[in-house]
CSV table of C-alpha atoms in Angstrom, one decimal:
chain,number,residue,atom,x,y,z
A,1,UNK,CA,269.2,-198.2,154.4
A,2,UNK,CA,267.8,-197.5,157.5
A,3,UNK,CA,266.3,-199.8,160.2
A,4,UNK,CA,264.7,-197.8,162.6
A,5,UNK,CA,261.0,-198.5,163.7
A,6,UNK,CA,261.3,-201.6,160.9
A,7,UNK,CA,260.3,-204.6,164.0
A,8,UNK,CA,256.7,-203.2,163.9
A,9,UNK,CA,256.3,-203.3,160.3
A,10,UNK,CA,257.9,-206.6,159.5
A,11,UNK,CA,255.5,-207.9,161.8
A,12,UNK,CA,252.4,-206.9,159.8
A,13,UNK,CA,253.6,-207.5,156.2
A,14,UNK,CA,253.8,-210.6,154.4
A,15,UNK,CA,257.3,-211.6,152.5
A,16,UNK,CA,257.1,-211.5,149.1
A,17,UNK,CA,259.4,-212.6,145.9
A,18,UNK,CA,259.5,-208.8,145.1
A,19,UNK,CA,260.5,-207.9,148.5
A,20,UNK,CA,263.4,-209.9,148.8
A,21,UNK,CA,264.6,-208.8,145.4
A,22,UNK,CA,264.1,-205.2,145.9
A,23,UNK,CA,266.4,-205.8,149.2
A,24,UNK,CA,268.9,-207.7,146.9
A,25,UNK,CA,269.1,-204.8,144.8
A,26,UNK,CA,269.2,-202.4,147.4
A,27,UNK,CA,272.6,-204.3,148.8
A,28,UNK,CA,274.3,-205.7,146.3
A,29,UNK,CA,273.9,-201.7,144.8
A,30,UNK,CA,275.2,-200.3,148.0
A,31,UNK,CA,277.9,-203.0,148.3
A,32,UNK,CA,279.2,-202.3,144.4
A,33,UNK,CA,278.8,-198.3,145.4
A,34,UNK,CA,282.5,-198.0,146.1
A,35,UNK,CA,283.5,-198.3,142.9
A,36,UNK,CA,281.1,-195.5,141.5
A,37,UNK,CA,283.1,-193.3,143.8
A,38,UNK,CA,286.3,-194.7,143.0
A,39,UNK,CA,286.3,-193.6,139.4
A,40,UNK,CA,285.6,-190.1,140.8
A,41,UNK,CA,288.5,-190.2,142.8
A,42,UNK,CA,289.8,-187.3,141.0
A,43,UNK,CA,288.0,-185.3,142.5
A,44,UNK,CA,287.6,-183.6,145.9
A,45,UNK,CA,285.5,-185.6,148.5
A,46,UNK,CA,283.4,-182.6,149.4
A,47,UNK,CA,283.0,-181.8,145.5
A,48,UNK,CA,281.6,-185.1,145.1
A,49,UNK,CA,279.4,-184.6,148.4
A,50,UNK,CA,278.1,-181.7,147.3
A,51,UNK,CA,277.6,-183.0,143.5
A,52,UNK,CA,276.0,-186.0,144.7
A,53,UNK,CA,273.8,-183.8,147.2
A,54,UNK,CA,272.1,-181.8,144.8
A,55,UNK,CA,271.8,-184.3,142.2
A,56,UNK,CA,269.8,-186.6,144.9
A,57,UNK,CA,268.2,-183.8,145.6
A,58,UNK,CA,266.3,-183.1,141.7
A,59,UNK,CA,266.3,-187.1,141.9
A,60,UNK,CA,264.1,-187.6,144.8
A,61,UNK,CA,262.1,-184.2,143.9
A,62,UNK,CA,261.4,-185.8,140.2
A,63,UNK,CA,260.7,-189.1,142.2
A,64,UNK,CA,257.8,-187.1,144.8
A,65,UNK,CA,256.3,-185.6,141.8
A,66,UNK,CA,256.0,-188.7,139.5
A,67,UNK,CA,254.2,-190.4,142.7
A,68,UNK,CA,252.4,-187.5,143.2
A,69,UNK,CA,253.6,-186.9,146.7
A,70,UNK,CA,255.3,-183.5,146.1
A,71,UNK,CA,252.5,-182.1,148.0
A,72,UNK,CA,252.4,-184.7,150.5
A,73,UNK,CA,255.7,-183.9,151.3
A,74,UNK,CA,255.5,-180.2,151.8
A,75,UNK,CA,252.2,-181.5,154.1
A,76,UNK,CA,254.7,-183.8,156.6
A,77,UNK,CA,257.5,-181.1,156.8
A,78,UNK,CA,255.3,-178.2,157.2
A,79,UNK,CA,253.6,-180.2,160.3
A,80,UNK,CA,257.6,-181.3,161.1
A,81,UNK,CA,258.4,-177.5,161.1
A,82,UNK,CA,255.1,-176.9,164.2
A,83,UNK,CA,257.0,-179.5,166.5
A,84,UNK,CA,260.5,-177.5,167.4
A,85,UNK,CA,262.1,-180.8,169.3
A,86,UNK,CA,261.2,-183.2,166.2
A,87,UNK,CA,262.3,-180.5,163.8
A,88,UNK,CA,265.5,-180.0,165.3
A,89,UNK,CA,265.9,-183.8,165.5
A,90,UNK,CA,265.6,-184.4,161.8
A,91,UNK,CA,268.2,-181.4,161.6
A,92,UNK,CA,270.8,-183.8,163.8
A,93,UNK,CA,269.5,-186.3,161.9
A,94,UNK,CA,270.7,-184.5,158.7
A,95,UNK,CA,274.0,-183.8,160.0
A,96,UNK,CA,274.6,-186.8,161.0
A,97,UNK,CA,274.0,-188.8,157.5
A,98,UNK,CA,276.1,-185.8,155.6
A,99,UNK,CA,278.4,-187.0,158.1
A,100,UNK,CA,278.5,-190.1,157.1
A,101,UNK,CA,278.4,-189.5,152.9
A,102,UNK,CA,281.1,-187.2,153.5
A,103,UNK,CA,283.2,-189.9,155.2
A,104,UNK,CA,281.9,-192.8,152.9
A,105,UNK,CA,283.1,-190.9,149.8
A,106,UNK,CA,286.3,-190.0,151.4
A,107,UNK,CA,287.7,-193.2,152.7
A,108,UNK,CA,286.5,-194.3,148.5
A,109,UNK,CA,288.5,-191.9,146.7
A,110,UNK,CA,291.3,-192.3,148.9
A,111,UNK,CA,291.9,-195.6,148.6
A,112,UNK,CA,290.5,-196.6,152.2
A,113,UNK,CA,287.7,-198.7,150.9
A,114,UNK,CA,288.5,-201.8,153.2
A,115,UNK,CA,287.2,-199.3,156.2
A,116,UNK,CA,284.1,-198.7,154.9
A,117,UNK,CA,283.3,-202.6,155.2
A,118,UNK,CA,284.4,-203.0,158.4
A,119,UNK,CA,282.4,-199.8,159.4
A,120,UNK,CA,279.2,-201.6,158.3
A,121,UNK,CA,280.1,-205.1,159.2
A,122,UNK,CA,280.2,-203.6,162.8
A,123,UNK,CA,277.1,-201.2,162.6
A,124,UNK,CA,274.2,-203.5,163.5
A,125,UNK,CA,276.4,-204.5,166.5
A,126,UNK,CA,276.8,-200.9,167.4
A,127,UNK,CA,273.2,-200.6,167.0
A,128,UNK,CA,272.2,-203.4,169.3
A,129,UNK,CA,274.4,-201.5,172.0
A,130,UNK,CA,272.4,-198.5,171.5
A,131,UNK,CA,269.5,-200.0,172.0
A,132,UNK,CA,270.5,-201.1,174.9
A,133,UNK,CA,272.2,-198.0,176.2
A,134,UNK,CA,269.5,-195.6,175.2
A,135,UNK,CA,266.4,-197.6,175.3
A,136,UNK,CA,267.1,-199.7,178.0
A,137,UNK,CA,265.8,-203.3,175.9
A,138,UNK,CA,267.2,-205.9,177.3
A,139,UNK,CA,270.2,-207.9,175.9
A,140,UNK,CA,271.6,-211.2,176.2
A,141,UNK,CA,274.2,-213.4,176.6
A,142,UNK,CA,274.1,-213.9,173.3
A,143,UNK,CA,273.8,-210.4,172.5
A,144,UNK,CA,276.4,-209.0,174.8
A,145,UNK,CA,279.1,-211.9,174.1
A,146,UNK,CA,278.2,-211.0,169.9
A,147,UNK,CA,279.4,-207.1,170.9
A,148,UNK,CA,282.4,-207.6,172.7
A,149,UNK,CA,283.8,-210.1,169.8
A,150,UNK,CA,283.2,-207.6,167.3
A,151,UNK,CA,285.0,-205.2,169.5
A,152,UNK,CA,288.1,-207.4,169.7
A,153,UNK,CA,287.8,-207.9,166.1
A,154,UNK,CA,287.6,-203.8,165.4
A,155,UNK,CA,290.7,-203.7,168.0
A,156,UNK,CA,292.7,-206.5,165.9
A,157,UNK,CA,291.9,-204.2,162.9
A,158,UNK,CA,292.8,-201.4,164.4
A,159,UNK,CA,296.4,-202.8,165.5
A,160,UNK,CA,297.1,-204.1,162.2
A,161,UNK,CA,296.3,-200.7,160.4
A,162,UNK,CA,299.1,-198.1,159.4
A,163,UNK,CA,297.1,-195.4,161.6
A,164,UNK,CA,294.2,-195.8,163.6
A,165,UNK,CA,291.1,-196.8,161.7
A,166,UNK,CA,289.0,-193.7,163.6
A,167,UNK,CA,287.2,-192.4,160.0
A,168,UNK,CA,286.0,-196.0,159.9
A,169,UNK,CA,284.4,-195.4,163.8
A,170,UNK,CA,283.0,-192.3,163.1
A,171,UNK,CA,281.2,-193.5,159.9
A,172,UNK,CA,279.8,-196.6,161.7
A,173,UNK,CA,278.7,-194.4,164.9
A,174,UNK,CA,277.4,-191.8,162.9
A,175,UNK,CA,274.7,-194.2,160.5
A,176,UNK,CA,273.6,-195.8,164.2
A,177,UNK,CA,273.3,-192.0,165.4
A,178,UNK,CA,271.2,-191.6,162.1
A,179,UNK,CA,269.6,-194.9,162.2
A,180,UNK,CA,268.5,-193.5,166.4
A,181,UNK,CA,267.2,-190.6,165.8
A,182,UNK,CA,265.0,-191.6,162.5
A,183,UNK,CA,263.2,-193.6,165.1
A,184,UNK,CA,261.9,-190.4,166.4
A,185,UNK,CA,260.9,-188.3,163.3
A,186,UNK,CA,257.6,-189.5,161.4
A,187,UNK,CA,259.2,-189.0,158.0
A,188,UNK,CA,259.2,-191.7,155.3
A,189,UNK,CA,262.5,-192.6,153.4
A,190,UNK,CA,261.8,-191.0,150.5
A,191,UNK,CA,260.6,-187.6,152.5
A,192,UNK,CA,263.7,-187.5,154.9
A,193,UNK,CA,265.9,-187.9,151.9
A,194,UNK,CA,264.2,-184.9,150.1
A,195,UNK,CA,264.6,-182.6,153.3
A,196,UNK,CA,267.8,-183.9,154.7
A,197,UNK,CA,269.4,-183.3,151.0
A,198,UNK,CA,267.8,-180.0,150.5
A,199,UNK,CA,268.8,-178.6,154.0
A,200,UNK,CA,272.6,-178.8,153.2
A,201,UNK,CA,272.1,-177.7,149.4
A,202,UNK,CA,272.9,-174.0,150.6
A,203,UNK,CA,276.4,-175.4,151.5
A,204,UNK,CA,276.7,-177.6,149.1
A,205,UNK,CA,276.7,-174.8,146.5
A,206,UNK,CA,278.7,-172.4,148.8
A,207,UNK,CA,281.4,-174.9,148.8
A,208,UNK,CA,281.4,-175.6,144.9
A,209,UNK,CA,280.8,-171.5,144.5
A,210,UNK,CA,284.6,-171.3,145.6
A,211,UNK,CA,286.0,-174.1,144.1
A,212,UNK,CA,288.6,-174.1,140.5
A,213,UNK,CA,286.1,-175.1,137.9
A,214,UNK,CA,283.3,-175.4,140.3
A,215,UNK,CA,284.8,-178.6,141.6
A,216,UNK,CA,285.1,-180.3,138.8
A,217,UNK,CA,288.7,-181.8,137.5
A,218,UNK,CA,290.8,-180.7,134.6
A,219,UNK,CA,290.4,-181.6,131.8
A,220,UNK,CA,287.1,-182.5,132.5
A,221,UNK,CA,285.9,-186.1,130.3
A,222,UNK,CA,282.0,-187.0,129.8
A,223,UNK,CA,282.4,-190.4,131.5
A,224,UNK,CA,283.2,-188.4,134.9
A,225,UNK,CA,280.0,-185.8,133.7
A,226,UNK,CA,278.3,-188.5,133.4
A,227,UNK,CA,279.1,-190.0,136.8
A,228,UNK,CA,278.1,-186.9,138.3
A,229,UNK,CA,275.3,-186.7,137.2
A,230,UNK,CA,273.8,-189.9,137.8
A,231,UNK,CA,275.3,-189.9,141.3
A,232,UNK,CA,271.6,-188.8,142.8
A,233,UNK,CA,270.4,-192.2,141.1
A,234,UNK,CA,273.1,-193.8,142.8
A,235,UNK,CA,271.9,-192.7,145.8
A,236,UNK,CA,268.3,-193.0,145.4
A,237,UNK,CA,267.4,-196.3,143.7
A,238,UNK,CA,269.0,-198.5,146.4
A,239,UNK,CA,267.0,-196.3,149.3
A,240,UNK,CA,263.6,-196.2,147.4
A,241,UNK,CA,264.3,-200.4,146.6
A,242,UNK,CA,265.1,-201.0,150.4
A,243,UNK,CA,262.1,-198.7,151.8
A,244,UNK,CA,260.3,-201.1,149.4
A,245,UNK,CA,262.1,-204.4,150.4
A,246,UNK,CA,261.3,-203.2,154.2
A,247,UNK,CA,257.9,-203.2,154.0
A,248,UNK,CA,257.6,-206.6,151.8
A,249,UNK,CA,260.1,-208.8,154.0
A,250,UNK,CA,260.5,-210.5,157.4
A,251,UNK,CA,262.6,-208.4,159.4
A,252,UNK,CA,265.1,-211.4,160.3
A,253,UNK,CA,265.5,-211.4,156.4
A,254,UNK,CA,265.9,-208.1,156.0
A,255,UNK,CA,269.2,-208.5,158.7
A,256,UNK,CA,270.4,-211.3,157.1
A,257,UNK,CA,270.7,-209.9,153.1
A,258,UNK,CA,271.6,-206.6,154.8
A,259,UNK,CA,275.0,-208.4,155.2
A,260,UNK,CA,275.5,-208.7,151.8
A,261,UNK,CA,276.8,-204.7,151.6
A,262,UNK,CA,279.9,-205.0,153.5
A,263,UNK,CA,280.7,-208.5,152.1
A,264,UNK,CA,280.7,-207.2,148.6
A,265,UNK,CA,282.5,-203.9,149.7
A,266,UNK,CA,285.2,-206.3,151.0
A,267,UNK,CA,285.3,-208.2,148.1
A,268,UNK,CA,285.4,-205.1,146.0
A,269,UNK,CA,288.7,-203.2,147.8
A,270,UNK,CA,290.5,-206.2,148.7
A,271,UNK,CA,289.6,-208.2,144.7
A,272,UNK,CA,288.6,-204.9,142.6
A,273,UNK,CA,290.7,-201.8,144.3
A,274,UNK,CA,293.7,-203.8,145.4
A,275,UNK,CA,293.6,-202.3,148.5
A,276,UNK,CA,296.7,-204.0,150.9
A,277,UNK,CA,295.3,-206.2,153.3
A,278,UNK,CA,297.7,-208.1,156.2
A,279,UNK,CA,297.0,-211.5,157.4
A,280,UNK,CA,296.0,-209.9,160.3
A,281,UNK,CA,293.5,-207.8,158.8
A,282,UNK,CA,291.9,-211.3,157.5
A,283,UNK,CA,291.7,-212.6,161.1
A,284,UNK,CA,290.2,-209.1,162.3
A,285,UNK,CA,287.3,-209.7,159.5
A,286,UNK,CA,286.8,-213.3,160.7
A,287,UNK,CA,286.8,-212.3,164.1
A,288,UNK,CA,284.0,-209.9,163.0
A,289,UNK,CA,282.4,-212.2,161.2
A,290,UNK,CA,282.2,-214.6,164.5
A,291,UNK,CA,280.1,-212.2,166.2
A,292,UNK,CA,277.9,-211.9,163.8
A,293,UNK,CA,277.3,-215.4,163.6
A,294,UNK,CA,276.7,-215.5,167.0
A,295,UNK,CA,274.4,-212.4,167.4
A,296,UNK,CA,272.5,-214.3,164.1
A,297,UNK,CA,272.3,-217.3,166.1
A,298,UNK,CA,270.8,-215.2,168.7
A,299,UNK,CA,268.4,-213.5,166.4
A,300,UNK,CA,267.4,-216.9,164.6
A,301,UNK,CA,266.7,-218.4,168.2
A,302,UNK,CA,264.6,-215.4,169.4
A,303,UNK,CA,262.8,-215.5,166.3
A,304,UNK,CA,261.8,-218.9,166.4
A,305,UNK,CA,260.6,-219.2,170.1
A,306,UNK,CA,258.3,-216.3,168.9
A,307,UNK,CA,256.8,-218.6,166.4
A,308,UNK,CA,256.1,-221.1,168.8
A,309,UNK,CA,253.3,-219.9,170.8
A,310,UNK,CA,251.4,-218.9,167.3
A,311,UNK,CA,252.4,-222.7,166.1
A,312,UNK,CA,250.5,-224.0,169.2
């Protein structure tokens, strides 16, 4: 799910059958997601956060120990905990993706799917402008003409929405904001998911401590049990099959199938959820769907003229 410090790996690795399915699965889970939080719509948003925060939690614990890098783990934060600035990094870090769950789920269960898409459709754009605002790489044409389409197609989106679509901002800035700061903390994906869960667990249960029923609906059924309790696999198999995918791919093919997510979250609220969607919501998607054409185009090109000096 996260692309931070992937360029230097993708170099290294060769692409494999495996890899590209394991980022299939990865994508296509986290573009079908919405409608796992959907049937929990019954419920309150920070109920299901909380829910879905400890159950990753025992998910990616059971996961550490099968692997036998329990004590691995309590090896990288302990050495985490000795440098104060990266410490309190991962800490942003932390509150930044509970941020972003918390918002995901949200915009779900109440019917606001459609946001969600368009929230990840313009992500990598946001993150290409981050990486030129905060680590001064330079960006072209290409680049900067991809980043101000997308921002007329998030305007056109924005105009043709009941209110304005700010949930859908803050949960795109907030996974670039995670995605910036993960470049920085020498944590794995399946150690910063352990941590970043158990940090907010204390709240988690504090909220749920003071809830009717704990949280849970009345009458309570076992399909929603069930949901619940499966949400930390939810959660963790597409992570642990992206970290994977990652690390067996070409970056340039790990941006491309990472496209799939908001395409099927589109198809999902607009086919699936029945979500109400304008004729000028359409041209806002296609619009947004331009730019990333042309930043693709961009990233094709680039890739290919680094080809050519190993080709000679």
């Amino acid at each position: 799910m996260h692309l931070s410090g992937i360029s230097g790996i993708s170099r290294a690795v060769e692409q494999t059958r495996t890899g590209i399915a394991a980022l299939l699965v990865s994508n296509i889970g986290w573009g079908v997601l919405p409608l796992y939080w959907h049937a929990l719509s019954g419920m309150n948003a920070l109920s299901v956060l909380s829910y879905r925060l400890i159950a990753t939690m025992v998910s990616m614990i059971v996961l550490l120990m099968v692997l036998r890098r329990y004590r691995t783990y309590h090896r990288a934060i302990a050495s985490l905990w000795r440098d104060k600035k990266l410490f309190a990094l991962e800490l942003a870090a932390t509150a930044a993706i509970s941020i972003n769950w918390l918002l995901y789920i949200y915009l779900v269960v109440n019917g606001q799917a459609l946001q969600t898409s368009i929230a990840y459709l313009t992500t990598p754009l946001l993150n290409v402008s981050l990486a030129g605002i905060v680590f001064r790489e330079q960006l072209g044409r290409i680049e900067w003409s991809a980043i101000v389409i997308a921002a007329v197609g998030v305007g056109m989106f924005a105009a043709q929405s009941p209110t304005f679509p700010w949930m859908a901002i803050v949960l795109a800035a907030s996974f670039s904001v995670y995605g910036l700061l993960k470049r920085y903390v020498p944590l794995d994906a399946a150690q910063a998911t352990t941590f970043e869960t158990e940090s907010v667990i204390p709240l988690a249960l504090l909220w749920l401590a003071f809830q009717p029923r704990l949280g849970m609906p009345s009458p309570l059924t076992w399909p929603v049990a069930v949901l619940v309790a499966l949400s930390g696999l939810a959660t963790a198999i597409p992570l642990v099959t992206f970290a994977y995918g990652v690390q067996h791919s070409h970056y340039l093919t790990v941006s491309f199938i990472q496209y799939l997510n908001p395409l099927i979250q589109f198809c999902v609220a607009v086919f699936l959820l029945h979500e109400p969607m304008r004729p000028q919501g359409y041209m806002a998607f296609a619009v947004i769907w331009a730019a990333i054409a042309v930043y693709s185009f961009g990233a094709v090109r680039a890739y290919w003229e680094r080809l050519k000096p190993r080709a000679r």
